[in-house]
């Protein structure tokens, strides 16, 4: 019965997203991910499908920190579910790079840095070393790495 509650919550989050009710979409998807984390596998399909709703809602509400964390989380799940070289990893890696570039980079954690590294590695495999996307991910990784180095020197 609880499992049906997860599916109903996911459907509700998607309905709020479709209606552009971003505050409701964010709240329902955050609560769904938290409940699923407590009782389902970390990379369960319910979580995997709730994270894009969470990301979209957070971005619509300008909750950059939430969007960054959810994007890093979906990248982690994709590596587990799809393997390390799926092209969707590149797309979410680009999103993470864009989100981090739009901040002061203070929000970047070691997890985010690792996610960017993985996305760049995947871009090299899927698109090639000299592809525009690979170049952008390389630049984002350098910017975040530099900001982390500056933070550590303070």
mmCIF file of C-alpha atoms in Angstrom:
data_model
loop_
_atom_site.group_PDB
_atom_site.id
_atom_site.type_symbol
_atom_site.label_atom_id
_atom_site.label_comp_id
_atom_site.label_asym_id
_atom_site.label_seq_id
_atom_site.Cartn_x
_atom_site.Cartn_y
_atom_site.Cartn_z
ATOM 1 C CA UNK A 1 0.000 0.000 0.000
ATOM 2 C CA UNK A 2 2.836 2.403 0.799
ATOM 3 C CA UNK A 3 4.335 1.749 -2.635
ATOM 4 C CA UNK A 4 1.094 2.974 -4.232
ATOM 5 C CA UNK A 5 1.503 6.135 -2.171
ATOM 6 C CA UNK A 6 4.886 6.731 -3.801
ATOM 7 C CA UNK A 7 3.391 6.392 -7.274
ATOM 8 C CA UNK A 8 0.498 8.707 -6.365
ATOM 9 C CA UNK A 9 2.959 11.287 -4.988
ATOM 10 C CA UNK A 10 5.038 11.096 -8.162
ATOM 11 C CA UNK A 11 1.921 11.585 -10.280
ATOM 12 C CA UNK A 12 0.865 14.542 -8.109
ATOM 13 C CA UNK A 13 4.312 16.143 -8.427
ATOM 14 C CA UNK A 14 4.126 15.750 -12.207
ATOM 15 C CA UNK A 15 0.626 17.286 -12.296
ATOM 16 C CA UNK A 16 1.860 20.303 -10.330
ATOM 17 C CA UNK A 17 4.800 20.584 -12.731
ATOM 18 C CA UNK A 18 2.513 20.430 -15.783
ATOM 19 C CA UNK A 19 0.345 23.159 -14.285
ATOM 20 C CA UNK A 20 3.460 25.206 -13.467
ATOM 21 C CA UNK A 21 2.533 25.127 -9.783
ATOM 22 C CA UNK A 22 6.204 25.204 -8.882
ATOM 23 C CA UNK A 23 5.931 25.604 -5.106
ATOM 24 C CA UNK A 24 3.647 22.565 -4.893
ATOM 25 C CA UNK A 25 5.773 20.581 -7.352
ATOM 26 C CA UNK A 26 8.878 21.342 -5.293
ATOM 27 C CA UNK A 27 7.258 20.443 -1.977
ATOM 28 C CA UNK A 28 5.713 17.183 -3.191
ATOM 29 C CA UNK A 29 8.874 16.037 -4.997
ATOM 30 C CA UNK A 30 11.158 16.919 -2.055
ATOM 31 C CA UNK A 31 8.891 15.058 0.352
ATOM 32 C CA UNK A 32 8.677 12.104 -2.047
ATOM 33 C CA UNK A 33 12.455 11.836 -2.401
ATOM 34 C CA UNK A 34 12.896 12.051 1.392
ATOM 35 C CA UNK A 35 10.271 9.350 2.040
ATOM 36 C CA UNK A 36 11.654 7.124 -0.711
ATOM 37 C CA UNK A 37 15.198 7.528 0.622
ATOM 38 C CA UNK A 38 13.977 6.305 3.992
ATOM 39 C CA UNK A 39 12.245 3.165 2.726
ATOM 40 C CA UNK A 40 13.314 2.362 -0.856
ATOM 41 C CA UNK A 41 16.688 1.908 -2.516
ATOM 42 C CA UNK A 42 18.658 5.136 -3.040
ATOM 43 C CA UNK A 43 18.484 4.754 -6.825
ATOM 44 C CA UNK A 44 14.914 3.440 -6.979
ATOM 45 C CA UNK A 45 12.988 4.405 -10.113
ATOM 46 C CA UNK A 46 10.557 6.474 -8.036
ATOM 47 C CA UNK A 47 13.433 8.694 -6.851
ATOM 48 C CA UNK A 48 14.979 8.694 -10.317
ATOM 49 C CA UNK A 49 11.702 9.960 -11.812
ATOM 50 C CA UNK A 50 11.003 12.478 -9.034
ATOM 51 C CA UNK A 51 14.376 14.211 -9.349
ATOM 52 C CA UNK A 52 13.705 15.902 -12.742
ATOM 53 C CA UNK A 53 10.480 17.363 -11.305
ATOM 54 C CA UNK A 54 12.454 18.571 -8.289
ATOM 55 C CA UNK A 55 15.128 20.110 -10.532
ATOM 56 C CA UNK A 56 12.587 21.890 -12.751
ATOM 57 C CA UNK A 57 10.634 23.245 -9.788
ATOM 58 C CA UNK A 58 13.773 24.407 -7.986
ATOM 59 C CA UNK A 59 15.015 26.167 -11.114
ATOM 60 C CA UNK A 60 11.624 27.821 -11.691
ATOM 61 C CA UNK A 61 11.672 29.101 -8.094
ATOM 62 C CA UNK A 62 15.334 30.191 -8.327
ATOM 63 C CA UNK A 63 16.329 27.755 -5.584
ATOM 64 C CA UNK A 64 19.775 27.222 -7.061
ATOM 65 C CA UNK A 65 21.176 25.257 -4.119
ATOM 66 C CA UNK A 66 18.294 22.773 -4.300
ATOM 67 C CA UNK A 67 18.628 22.450 -8.093
ATOM 68 C CA UNK A 68 22.385 21.861 -7.793
ATOM 69 C CA UNK A 69 21.946 19.166 -5.142
ATOM 70 C CA UNK A 70 19.157 17.408 -7.079
ATOM 71 C CA UNK A 71 21.189 17.530 -10.314
ATOM 72 C CA UNK A 72 24.201 16.024 -8.567
ATOM 73 C CA UNK A 73 21.909 13.360 -7.133
ATOM 74 C CA UNK A 74 20.439 12.419 -10.517
ATOM 75 C CA UNK A 75 23.946 12.203 -11.965
ATOM 76 C CA UNK A 76 24.865 9.772 -9.182
ATOM 77 C CA UNK A 77 21.767 7.679 -9.939
ATOM 78 C CA UNK A 78 22.438 7.689 -13.675
ATOM 79 C CA UNK A 79 25.936 6.316 -13.150
ATOM 80 C CA UNK A 80 24.431 3.457 -11.132
ATOM 81 C CA UNK A 81 21.366 2.822 -13.314
ATOM 82 C CA UNK A 82 22.783 3.432 -16.810
ATOM 83 C CA UNK A 83 26.511 2.961 -16.306
ATOM 84 C CA UNK A 84 29.265 5.564 -16.522
ATOM 85 C CA UNK A 85 28.966 6.450 -20.221
ATOM 86 C CA UNK A 86 25.350 7.335 -20.948
ATOM 87 C CA UNK A 87 24.704 10.510 -22.956
ATOM 88 C CA UNK A 88 22.058 11.695 -20.472
ATOM 89 C CA UNK A 89 24.889 12.017 -17.951
ATOM 90 C CA UNK A 90 26.439 14.569 -20.297
ATOM 91 C CA UNK A 91 23.172 16.544 -20.479
ATOM 92 C CA UNK A 92 22.745 16.688 -16.699
ATOM 93 C CA UNK A 93 26.465 17.413 -16.357
ATOM 94 C CA UNK A 94 25.945 20.440 -18.589
ATOM 95 C CA UNK A 95 23.010 21.508 -16.433
ATOM 96 C CA UNK A 96 25.117 21.172 -13.285
ATOM 97 C CA UNK A 97 27.877 23.237 -14.906
ATOM 98 C CA UNK A 98 25.334 25.916 -15.887
ATOM 99 C CA UNK A 99 23.833 26.011 -12.393
ATOM 100 C CA UNK A 100 27.241 26.268 -10.740
ATOM 101 C CA UNK A 101 28.357 28.967 -13.196
ATOM 102 C CA UNK A 102 25.299 31.021 -12.257
ATOM 103 C CA UNK A 103 26.303 31.094 -8.589
ATOM 104 C CA UNK A 104 29.220 32.474 -6.661
ATOM 105 C CA UNK A 105 30.446 28.850 -6.694
ATOM 106 C CA UNK A 106 30.307 28.816 -2.887
ATOM 107 C CA UNK A 107 27.654 26.133 -3.261
ATOM 108 C CA UNK A 108 30.052 23.721 -4.959
ATOM 109 C CA UNK A 109 30.931 20.737 -2.803
ATOM 110 C CA UNK A 110 33.309 17.847 -3.362
ATOM 111 C CA UNK A 111 30.277 15.788 -4.510
ATOM 112 C CA UNK A 112 29.481 18.396 -7.157
ATOM 113 C CA UNK A 113 33.091 18.454 -8.280
ATOM 114 C CA UNK A 114 33.073 14.650 -8.574
ATOM 115 C CA UNK A 115 29.810 14.782 -10.562
ATOM 116 C CA UNK A 116 31.327 17.305 -12.978
ATOM 117 C CA UNK A 117 34.427 15.122 -13.369
ATOM 118 C CA UNK A 118 32.243 12.108 -14.160
ATOM 119 C CA UNK A 119 30.138 14.086 -16.639
ATOM 120 C CA UNK A 120 33.281 15.375 -18.372
ATOM 121 C CA UNK A 121 34.731 11.857 -18.525
ATOM 122 C CA UNK A 122 31.452 10.655 -20.023
ATOM 123 C CA UNK A 123 31.453 13.522 -22.559
ATOM 124 C CA UNK A 124 34.950 12.541 -23.697
ATOM 125 C CA UNK A 125 33.779 8.948 -24.277
ATOM 126 C CA UNK A 126 30.414 9.834 -25.869
ATOM 127 C CA UNK A 127 31.292 13.002 -27.793
ATOM 128 C CA UNK A 128 35.088 13.184 -28.014
ATOM 129 C CA UNK A 129 37.781 15.267 -26.367
ATOM 130 C CA UNK A 130 37.332 18.266 -28.688
ATOM 131 C CA UNK A 131 33.535 18.517 -28.686
ATOM 132 C CA UNK A 132 32.031 21.847 -27.584
ATOM 133 C CA UNK A 133 30.186 20.195 -24.669
ATOM 134 C CA UNK A 134 33.383 18.533 -23.457
ATOM 135 C CA UNK A 135 35.136 21.900 -23.621
ATOM 136 C CA UNK A 136 32.365 23.598 -21.597
ATOM 137 C CA UNK A 137 32.481 20.872 -18.956
ATOM 138 C CA UNK A 138 36.284 21.191 -18.797
ATOM 139 C CA UNK A 139 35.952 24.950 -18.244
ATOM 140 C CA UNK A 140 33.271 24.469 -15.578
ATOM 141 C CA UNK A 141 35.409 21.901 -13.800
ATOM 142 C CA UNK A 142 38.397 24.268 -13.858
ATOM 143 C CA UNK A 143 36.283 27.155 -12.482
ATOM 144 C CA UNK A 144 34.852 25.062 -9.651
ATOM 145 C CA UNK A 145 38.266 23.556 -8.853
ATOM 146 C CA UNK A 146 39.793 27.032 -8.765
ATOM 147 C CA UNK A 147 37.045 28.345 -6.486
ATOM 148 C CA UNK A 148 37.561 25.392 -4.127
ATOM 149 C CA UNK A 149 41.336 26.062 -4.086
ATOM 150 C CA UNK A 150 40.723 29.747 -3.255
ATOM 151 C CA UNK A 151 38.306 28.749 -0.454
ATOM 152 C CA UNK A 152 40.889 26.416 1.067
ATOM 153 C CA UNK A 153 43.587 29.094 1.037
ATOM 154 C CA UNK A 154 41.482 31.474 3.177
#
